[in-house]
mmCIF file of C-alpha atoms in Angstrom:
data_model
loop_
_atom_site.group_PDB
_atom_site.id
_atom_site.type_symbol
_atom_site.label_atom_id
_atom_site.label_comp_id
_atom_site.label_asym_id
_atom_site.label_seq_id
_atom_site.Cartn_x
_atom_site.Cartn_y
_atom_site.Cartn_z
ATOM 1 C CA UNK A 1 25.424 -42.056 -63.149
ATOM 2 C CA UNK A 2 26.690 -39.247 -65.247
ATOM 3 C CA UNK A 3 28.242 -39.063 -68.382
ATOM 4 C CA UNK A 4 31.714 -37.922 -69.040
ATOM 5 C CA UNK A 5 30.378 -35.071 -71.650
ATOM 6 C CA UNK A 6 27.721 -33.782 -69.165
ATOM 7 C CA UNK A 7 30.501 -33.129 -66.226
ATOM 8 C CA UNK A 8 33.057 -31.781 -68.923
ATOM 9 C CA UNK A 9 30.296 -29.247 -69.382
ATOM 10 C CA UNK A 10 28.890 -28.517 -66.191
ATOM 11 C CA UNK A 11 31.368 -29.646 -64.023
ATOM 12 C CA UNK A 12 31.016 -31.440 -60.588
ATOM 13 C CA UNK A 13 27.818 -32.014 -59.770
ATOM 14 C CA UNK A 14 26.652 -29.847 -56.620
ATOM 15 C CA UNK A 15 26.015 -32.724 -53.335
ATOM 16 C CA UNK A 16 23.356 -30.507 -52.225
ATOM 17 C CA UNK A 17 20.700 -30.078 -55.425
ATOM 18 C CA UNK A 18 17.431 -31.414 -54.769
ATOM 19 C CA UNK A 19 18.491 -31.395 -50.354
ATOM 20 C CA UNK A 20 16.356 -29.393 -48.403
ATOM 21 C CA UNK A 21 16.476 -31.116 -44.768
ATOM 22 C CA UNK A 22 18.360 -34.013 -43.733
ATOM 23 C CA UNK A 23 15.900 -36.331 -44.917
ATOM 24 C CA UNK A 24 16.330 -35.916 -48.286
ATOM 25 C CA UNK A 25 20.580 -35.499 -47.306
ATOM 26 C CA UNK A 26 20.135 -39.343 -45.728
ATOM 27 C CA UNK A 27 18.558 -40.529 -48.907
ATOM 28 C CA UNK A 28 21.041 -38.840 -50.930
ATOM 29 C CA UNK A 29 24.058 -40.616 -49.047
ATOM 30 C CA UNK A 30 21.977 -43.515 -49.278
ATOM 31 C CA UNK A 31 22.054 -43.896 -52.982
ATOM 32 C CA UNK A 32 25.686 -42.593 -53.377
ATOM 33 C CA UNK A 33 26.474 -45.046 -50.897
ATOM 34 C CA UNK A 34 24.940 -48.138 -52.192
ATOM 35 C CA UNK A 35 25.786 -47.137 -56.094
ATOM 36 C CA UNK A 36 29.655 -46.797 -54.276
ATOM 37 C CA UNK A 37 28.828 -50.571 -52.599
ATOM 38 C CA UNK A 38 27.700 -51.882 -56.275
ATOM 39 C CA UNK A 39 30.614 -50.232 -57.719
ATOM 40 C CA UNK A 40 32.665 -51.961 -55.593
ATOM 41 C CA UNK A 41 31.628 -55.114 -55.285
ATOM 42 C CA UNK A 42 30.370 -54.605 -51.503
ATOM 43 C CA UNK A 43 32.343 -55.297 -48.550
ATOM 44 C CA UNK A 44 32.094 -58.988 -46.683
ATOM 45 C CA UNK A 45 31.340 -59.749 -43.051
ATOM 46 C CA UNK A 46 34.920 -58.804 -41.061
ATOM 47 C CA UNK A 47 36.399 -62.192 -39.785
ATOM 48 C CA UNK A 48 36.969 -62.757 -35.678
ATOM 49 C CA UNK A 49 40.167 -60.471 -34.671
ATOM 50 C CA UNK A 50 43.202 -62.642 -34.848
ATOM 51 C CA UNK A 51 47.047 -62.368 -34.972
ATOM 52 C CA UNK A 52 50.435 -63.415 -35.154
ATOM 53 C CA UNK A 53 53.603 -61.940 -33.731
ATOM 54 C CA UNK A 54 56.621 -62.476 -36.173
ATOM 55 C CA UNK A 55 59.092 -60.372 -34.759
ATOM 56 C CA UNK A 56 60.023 -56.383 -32.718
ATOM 57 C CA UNK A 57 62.485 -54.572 -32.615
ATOM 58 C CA UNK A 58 63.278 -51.711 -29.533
ATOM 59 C CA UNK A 59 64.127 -48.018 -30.600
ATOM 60 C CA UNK A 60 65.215 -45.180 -28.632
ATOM 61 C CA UNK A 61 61.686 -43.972 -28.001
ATOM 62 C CA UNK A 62 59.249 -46.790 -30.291
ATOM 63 C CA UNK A 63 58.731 -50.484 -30.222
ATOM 64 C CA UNK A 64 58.343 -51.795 -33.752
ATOM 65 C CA UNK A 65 56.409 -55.119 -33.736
ATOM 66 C CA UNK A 66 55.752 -57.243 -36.948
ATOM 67 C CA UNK A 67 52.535 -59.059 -37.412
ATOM 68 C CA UNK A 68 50.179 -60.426 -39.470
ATOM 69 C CA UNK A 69 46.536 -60.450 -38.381
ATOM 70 C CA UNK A 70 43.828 -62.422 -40.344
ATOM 71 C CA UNK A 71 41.210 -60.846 -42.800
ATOM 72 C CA UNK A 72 38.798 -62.396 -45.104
ATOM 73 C CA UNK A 73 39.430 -65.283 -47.293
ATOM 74 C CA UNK A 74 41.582 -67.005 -45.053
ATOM 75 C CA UNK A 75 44.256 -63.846 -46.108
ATOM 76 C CA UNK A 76 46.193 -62.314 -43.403
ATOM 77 C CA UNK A 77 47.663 -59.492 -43.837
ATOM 78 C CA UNK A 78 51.400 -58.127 -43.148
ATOM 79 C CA UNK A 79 51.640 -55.155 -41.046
ATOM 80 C CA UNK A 80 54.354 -52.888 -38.696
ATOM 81 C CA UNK A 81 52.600 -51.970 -35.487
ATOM 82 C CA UNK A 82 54.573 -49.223 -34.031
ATOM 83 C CA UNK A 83 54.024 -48.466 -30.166
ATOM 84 C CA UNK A 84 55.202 -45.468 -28.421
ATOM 85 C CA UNK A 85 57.819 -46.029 -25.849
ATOM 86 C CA UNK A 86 55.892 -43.782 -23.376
ATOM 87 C CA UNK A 87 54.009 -46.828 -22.235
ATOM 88 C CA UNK A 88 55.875 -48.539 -19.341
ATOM 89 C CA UNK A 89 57.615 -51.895 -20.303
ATOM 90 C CA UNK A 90 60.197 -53.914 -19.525
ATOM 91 C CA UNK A 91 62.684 -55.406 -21.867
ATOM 92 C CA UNK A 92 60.794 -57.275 -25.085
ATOM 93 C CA UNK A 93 62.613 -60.647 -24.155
ATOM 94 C CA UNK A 94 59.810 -62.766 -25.298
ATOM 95 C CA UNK A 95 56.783 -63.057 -27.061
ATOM 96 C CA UNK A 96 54.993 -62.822 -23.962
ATOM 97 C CA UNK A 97 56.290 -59.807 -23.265
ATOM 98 C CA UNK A 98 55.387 -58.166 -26.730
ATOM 99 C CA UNK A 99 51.447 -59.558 -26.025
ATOM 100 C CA UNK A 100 52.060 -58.239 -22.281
ATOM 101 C CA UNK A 101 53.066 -54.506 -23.920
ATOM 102 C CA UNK A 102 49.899 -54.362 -26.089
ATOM 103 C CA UNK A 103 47.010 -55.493 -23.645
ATOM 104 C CA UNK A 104 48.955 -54.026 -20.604
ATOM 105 C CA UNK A 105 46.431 -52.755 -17.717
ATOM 106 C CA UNK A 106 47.124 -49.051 -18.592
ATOM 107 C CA UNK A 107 45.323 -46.316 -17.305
ATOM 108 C CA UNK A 108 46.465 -44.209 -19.771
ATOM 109 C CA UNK A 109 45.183 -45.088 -23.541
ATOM 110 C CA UNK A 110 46.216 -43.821 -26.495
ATOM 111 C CA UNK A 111 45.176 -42.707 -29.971
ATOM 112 C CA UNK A 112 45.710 -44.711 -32.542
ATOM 113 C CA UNK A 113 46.057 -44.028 -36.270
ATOM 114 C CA UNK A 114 46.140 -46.698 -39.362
ATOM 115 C CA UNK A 115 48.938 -45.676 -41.729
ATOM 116 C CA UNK A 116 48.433 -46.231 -45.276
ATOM 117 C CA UNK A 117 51.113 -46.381 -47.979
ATOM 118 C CA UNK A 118 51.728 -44.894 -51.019
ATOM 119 C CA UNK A 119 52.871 -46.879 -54.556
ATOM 120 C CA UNK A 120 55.508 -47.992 -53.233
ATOM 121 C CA UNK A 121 57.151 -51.824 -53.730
ATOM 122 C CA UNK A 122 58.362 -51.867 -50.393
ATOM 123 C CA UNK A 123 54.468 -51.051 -48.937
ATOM 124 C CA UNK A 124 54.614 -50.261 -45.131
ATOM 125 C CA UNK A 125 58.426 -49.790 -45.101
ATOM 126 C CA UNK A 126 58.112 -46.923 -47.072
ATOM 127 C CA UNK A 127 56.509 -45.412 -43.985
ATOM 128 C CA UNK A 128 57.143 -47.165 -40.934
ATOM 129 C CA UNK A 129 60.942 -47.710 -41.095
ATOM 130 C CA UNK A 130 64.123 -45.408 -41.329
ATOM 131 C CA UNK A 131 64.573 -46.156 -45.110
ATOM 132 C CA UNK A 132 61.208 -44.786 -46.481
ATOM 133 C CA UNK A 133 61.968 -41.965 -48.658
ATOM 134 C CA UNK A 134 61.656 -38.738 -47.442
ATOM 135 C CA UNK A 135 58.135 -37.131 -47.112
ATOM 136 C CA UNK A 136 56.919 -40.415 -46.462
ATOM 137 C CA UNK A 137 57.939 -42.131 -43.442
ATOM 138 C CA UNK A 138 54.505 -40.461 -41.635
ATOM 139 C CA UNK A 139 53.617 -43.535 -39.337
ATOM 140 C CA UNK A 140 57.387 -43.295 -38.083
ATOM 141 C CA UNK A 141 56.834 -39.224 -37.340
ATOM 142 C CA UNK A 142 53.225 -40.409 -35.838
ATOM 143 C CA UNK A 143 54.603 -42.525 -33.011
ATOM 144 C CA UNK A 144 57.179 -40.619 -32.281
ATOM 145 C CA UNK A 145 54.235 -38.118 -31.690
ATOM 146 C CA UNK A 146 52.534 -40.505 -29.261
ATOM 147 C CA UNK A 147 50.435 -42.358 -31.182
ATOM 148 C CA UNK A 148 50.093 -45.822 -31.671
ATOM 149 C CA UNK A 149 50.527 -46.747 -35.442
ATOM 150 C CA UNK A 150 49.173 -49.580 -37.791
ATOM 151 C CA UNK A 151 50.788 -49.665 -41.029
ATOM 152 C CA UNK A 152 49.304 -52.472 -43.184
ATOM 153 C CA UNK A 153 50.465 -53.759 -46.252
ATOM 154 C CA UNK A 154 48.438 -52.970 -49.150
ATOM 155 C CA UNK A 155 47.604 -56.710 -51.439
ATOM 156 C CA UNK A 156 50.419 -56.432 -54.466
ATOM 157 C CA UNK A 157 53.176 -54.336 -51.878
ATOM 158 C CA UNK A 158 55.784 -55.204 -49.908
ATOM 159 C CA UNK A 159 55.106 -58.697 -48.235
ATOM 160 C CA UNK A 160 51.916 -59.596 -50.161
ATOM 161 C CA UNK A 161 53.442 -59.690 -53.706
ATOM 162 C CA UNK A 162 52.307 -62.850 -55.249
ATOM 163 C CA UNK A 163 55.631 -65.022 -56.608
ATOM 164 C CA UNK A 164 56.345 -64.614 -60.198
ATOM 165 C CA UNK A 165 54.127 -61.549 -59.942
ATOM 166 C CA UNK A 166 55.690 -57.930 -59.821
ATOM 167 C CA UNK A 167 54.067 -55.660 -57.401
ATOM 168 C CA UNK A 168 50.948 -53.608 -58.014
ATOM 169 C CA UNK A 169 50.045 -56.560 -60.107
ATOM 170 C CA UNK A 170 46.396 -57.531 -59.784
ATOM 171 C CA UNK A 171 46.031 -60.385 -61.933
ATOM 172 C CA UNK A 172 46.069 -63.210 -59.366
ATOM 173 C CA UNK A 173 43.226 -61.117 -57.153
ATOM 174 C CA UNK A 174 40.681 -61.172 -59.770
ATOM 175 C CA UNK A 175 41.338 -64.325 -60.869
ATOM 176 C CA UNK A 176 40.743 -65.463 -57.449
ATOM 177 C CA UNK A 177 37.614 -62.851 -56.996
ATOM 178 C CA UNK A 178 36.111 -62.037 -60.730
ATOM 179 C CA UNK A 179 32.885 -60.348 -59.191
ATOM 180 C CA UNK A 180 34.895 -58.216 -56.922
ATOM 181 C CA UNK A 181 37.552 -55.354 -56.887
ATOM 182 C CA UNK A 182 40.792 -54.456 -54.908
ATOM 183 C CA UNK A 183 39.128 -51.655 -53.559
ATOM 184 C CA UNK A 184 36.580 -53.323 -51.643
ATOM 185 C CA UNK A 185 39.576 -55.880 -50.469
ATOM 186 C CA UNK A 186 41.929 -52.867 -49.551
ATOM 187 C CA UNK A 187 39.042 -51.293 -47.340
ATOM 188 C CA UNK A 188 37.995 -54.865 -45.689
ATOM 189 C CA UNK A 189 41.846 -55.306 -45.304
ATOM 190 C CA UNK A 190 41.582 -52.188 -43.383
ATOM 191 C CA UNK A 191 39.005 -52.302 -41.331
ATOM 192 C CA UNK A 192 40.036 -55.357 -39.740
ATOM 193 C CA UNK A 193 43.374 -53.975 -38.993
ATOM 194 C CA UNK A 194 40.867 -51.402 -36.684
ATOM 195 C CA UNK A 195 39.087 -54.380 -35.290
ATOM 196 C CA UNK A 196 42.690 -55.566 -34.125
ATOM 197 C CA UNK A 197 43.340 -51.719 -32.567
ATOM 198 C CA UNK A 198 40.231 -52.224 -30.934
ATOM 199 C CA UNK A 199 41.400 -55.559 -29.489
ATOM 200 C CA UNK A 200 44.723 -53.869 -27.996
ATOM 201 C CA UNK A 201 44.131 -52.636 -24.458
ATOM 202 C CA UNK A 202 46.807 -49.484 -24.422
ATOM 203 C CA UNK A 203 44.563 -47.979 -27.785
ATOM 204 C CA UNK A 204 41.623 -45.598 -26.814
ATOM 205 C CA UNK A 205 39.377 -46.969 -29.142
ATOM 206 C CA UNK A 206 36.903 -43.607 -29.629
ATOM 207 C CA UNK A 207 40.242 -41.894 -31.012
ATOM 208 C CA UNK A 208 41.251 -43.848 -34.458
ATOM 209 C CA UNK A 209 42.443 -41.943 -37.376
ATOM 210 C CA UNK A 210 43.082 -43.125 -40.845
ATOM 211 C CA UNK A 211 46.285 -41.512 -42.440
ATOM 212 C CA UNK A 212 47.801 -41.915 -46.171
ATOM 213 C CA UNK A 213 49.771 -40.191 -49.108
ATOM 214 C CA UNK A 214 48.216 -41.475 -52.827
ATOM 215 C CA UNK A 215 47.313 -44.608 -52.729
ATOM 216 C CA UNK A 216 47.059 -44.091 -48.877
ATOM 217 C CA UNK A 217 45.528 -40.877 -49.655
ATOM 218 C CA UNK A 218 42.483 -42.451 -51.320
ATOM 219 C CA UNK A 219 42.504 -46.110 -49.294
ATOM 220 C CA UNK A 220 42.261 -43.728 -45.770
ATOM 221 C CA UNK A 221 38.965 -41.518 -47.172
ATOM 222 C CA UNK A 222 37.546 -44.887 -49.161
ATOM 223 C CA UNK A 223 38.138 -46.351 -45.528
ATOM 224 C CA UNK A 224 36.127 -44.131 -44.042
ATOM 225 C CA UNK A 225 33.121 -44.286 -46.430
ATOM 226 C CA UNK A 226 32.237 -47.046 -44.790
ATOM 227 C CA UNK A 227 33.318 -47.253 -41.203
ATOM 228 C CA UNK A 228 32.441 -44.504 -39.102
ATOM 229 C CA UNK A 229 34.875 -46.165 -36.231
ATOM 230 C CA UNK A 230 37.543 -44.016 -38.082
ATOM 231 C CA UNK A 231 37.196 -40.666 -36.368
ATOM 232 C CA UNK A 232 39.688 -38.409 -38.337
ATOM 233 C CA UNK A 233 41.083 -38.836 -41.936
ATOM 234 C CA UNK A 234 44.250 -37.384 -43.874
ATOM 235 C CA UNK A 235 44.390 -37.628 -47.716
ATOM 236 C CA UNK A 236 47.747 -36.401 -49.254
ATOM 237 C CA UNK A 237 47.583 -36.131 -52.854
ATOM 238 C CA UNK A 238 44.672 -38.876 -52.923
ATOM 239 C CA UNK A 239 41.403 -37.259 -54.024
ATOM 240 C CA UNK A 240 40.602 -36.790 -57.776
ATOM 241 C CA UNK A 241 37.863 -36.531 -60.063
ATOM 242 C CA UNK A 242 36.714 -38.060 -63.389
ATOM 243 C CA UNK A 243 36.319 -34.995 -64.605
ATOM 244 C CA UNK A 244 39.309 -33.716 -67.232
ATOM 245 C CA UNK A 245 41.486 -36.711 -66.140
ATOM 246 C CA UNK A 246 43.846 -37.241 -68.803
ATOM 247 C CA UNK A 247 44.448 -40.949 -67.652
ATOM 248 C CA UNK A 248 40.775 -41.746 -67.581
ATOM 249 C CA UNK A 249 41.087 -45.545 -67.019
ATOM 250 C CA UNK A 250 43.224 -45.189 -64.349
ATOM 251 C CA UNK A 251 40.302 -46.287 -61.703
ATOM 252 C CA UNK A 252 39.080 -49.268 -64.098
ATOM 253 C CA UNK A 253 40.589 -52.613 -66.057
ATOM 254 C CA UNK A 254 44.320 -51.558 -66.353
ATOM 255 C CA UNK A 255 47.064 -54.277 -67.033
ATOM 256 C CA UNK A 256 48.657 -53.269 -63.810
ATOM 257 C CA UNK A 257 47.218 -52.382 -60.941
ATOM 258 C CA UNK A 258 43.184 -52.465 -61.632
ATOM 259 C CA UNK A 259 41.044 -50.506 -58.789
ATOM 260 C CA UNK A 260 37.482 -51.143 -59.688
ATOM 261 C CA UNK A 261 36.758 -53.470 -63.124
ATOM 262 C CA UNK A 262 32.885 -52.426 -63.202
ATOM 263 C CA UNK A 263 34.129 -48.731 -63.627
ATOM 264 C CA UNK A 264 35.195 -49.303 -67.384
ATOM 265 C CA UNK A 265 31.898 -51.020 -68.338
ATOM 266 C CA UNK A 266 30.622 -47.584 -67.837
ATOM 267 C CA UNK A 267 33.693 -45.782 -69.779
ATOM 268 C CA UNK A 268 33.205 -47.792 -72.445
ATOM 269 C CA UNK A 269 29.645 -46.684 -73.011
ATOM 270 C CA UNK A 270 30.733 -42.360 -72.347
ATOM 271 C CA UNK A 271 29.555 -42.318 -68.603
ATOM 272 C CA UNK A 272 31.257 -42.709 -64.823
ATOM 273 C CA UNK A 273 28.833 -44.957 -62.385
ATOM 274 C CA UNK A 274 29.459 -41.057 -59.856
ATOM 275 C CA UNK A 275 31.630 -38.707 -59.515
ATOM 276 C CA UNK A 276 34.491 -38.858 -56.634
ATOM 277 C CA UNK A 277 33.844 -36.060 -54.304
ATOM 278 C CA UNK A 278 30.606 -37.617 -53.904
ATOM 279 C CA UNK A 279 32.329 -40.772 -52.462
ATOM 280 C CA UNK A 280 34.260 -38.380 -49.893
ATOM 281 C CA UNK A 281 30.979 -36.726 -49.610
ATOM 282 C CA UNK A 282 29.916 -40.190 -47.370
ATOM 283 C CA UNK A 283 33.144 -39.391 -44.694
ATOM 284 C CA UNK A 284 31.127 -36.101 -43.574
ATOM 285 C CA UNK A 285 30.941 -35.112 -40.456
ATOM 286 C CA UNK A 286 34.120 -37.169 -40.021
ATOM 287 C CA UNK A 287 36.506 -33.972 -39.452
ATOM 288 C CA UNK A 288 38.649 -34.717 -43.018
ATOM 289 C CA UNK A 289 42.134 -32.822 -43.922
ATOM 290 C CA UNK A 290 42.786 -33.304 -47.416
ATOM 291 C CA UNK A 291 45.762 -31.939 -49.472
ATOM 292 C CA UNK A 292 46.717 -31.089 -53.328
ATOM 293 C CA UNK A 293 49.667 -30.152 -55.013
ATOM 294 C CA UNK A 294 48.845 -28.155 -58.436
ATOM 295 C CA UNK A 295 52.276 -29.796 -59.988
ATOM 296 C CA UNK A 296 51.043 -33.189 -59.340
ATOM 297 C CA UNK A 297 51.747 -35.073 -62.161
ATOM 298 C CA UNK A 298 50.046 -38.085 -61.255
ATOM 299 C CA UNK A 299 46.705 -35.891 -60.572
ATOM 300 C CA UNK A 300 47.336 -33.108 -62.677
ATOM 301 C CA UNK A 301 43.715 -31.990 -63.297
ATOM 302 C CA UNK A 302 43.733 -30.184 -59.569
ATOM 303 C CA UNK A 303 41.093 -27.081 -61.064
ATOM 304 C CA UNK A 304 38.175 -29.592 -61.382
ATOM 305 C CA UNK A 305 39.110 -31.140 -57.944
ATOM 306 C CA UNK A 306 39.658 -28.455 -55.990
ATOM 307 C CA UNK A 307 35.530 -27.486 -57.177
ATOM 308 C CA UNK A 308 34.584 -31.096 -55.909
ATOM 309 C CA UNK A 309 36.469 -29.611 -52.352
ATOM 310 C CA UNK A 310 34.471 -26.128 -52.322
ATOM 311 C CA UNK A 311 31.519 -28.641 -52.553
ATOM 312 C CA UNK A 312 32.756 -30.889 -49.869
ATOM 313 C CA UNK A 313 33.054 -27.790 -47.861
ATOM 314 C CA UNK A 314 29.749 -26.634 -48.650
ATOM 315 C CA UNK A 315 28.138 -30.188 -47.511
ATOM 316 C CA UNK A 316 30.083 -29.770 -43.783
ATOM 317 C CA UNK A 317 29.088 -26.311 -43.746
ATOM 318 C CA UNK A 318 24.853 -27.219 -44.319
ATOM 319 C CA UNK A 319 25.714 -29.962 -41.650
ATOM 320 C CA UNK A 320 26.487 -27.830 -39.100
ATOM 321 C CA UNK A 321 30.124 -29.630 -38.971
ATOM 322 C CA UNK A 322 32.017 -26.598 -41.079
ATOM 323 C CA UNK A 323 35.062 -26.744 -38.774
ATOM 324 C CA UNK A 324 35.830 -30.315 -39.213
ATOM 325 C CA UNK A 325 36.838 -30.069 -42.798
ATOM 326 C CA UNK A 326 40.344 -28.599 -44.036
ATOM 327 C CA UNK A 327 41.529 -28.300 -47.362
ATOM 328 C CA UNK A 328 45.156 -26.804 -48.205
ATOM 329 C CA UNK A 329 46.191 -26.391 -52.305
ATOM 330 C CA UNK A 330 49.556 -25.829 -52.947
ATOM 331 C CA UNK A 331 52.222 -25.387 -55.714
ATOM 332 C CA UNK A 332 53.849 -28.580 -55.346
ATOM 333 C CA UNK A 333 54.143 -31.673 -57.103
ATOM 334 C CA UNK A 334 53.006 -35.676 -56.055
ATOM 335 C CA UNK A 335 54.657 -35.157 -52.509
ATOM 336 C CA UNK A 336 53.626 -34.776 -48.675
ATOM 337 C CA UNK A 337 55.923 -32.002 -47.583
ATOM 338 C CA UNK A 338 56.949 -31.382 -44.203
ATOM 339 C CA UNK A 339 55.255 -28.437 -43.655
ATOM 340 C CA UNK A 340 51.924 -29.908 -44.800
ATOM 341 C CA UNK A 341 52.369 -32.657 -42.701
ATOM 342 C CA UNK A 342 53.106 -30.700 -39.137
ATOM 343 C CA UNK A 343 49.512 -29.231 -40.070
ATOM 344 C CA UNK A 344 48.182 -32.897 -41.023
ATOM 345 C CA UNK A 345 49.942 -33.816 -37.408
ATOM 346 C CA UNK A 346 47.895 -30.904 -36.058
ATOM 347 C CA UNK A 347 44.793 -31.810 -37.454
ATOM 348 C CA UNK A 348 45.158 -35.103 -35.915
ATOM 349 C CA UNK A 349 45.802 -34.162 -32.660
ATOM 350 C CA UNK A 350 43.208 -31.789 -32.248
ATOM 351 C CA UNK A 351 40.492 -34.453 -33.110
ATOM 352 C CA UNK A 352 41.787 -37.391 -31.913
ATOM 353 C CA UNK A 353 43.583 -35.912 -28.467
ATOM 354 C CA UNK A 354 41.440 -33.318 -27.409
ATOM 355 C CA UNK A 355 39.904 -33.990 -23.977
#
């Protein structure tokens, strides 16, 4: 715990003070990682692997096939699983056909990456269909790349808002679950859409990646806090500190969209429960791209962020693991350009499709 006038002072706190060997690193990530866990709310046993097939569609080089697989709480969970259409298949007549595509006998696997959205009403359409805006539509660019894509809807977006509820409205969650946060629910949400890549046959299951832009950008490194199955993340305008935010609440009790209601218990009383790039501290050695635009103007305190990325860099550096982290800053605003993203792409395919 910190307070907010001790890192307005000093600044981020440095993830290696006090480490001298990786003992003492282990029992550093330990306590981050349980105070993140308490913060939280913690995360549930994942439920068996199950799934429906709604509908596909066939594209000039994709399949795009609409689920819903199950998560916990009896809550399944809307998603567009996009397949590349470099894996042999005959005409999608029937549903049989869809379930012979994904657990076909292939020789060949492929990576696989779980897309994550951005604010966005329309959730996974943003980014998996022709009419996501531009910069956005990266699980569309992804399979056309060759990999296979999951891209989930987030609770409160596109499929999963709640009747007479607008989206990125959390009242109904936390009336449902007082004790926990939509966090911990987006994260179990996701990591049961990897159990389900696991399931499919055609995915190479040692080659996951976790993608997103905002919301996405945050939900893909929170993802991989806590499930080291994810073996490369991008985060695209995601990754923030408390430090000289100007919308300090944003990550506690908000009458929108509320992240983590234990967070303002410790605002109220002058102090933050950690500090963020701590939390991304717990992907390393993951190999971790991570982007920032200095005209954000949903993030707009980049100078204190961009010190919690020196010490990220630091950490991966001590660990022996300095090549698996990349960092790019740049002079734009909230957005994903294209020319960040061909690196992103890069990134990706040199961890996850390397021999």
């Amino acid at each position: 715990m910190y307070t907010l006038r001790t890192l307005e002072k000093e600044g981020a706190p440095p993830l290696l003070r006090n480490v001298n060997d990786s003992n003492d690193w282990m029992n550093k990530r330990t306590t981050i990682l349980n105070d993140w866990l308490k913060c939280i709310g913690g995360i549930p046993p994942l439920v068996k692997t199950n799934k429906k097939i709604i509908s596909w569609e066939v594209y000039a080089d994709y399949y795009l096939i609409r689920i819903r697989y199950a998560s916990v709480y009896n809550d399944w969970v809307p998603a567009n699983l996009l397949i590349p259409k470099s894996i042999e298949q005959g005409e999608l007549r029937k549903e049989s056909d869809v379930i012979n595509l994904l657990h076909a006998n292939n020789k060949n696997k492929f990576p696989a990456v779980i897309a994550l959205h951005p604010t966005s009403d329309n959730g996974k359409e943003d980014i998996s269909s022709s009419s996501g805006r531009e910069n956005r539509k990266y699980a569309l660019e992804l399979v056309k790349r060759g990999y296979i894509v999951l891209a989930p809807d987030t609770i409160t977006a596109g499929e999963r808002v709640h009747q007479n509820e607008k989206p990125f409205q959390t009242a109904s969650f936390y009336k449902s679950h007082p004790e926990w946060s939509a966090v911990a629910k987006m994260i179990v949400d996701h990591q049961q859409g990897i159990s389900l890549l696991e399931e499919l046959t055609i995915v190479e299951h040692s080659k996951i990646g976790a993608i997103g832009h905002s919301l996405g950008g945050y939900n893909s490194y929170f993802l991989a806090t806590v499930d080291k199955r994810i073996k490369a993340v991008i985060c695209s305008c995601g990754f923030s500190l408390f430090e000289q935010d100007p919308e300090i609440h944003r990550w506690g009790r908000r009458e929108w969209f509320t992240h983590l209601p234990k967070v303002s218990d410790y605002l109220d009383d002058g102090n933050v429960p950690f500090e963020f790039h701590e939390i991304a501290a717990l992907v390393a050695p993951t190999p971790f791209f991570l982007w920032m635009g200095q005209n954000d103007k949903i993030f707009p305190h980049w100078k204190p962020a961009a010190v919690g990325l020196v010490e990220l860099n630091s950490l991966y550096d001590w660990l022996g693991e300095g090549e698996k982290i990349k960092y790019l800053i740049g002079n734009s605003g909230h957005d994903f350009p294209f020319e960040i993203r061909q690196i992103a792409y890069s990134f990706l395919d040199y961890w996850l499709c390397k021999k």
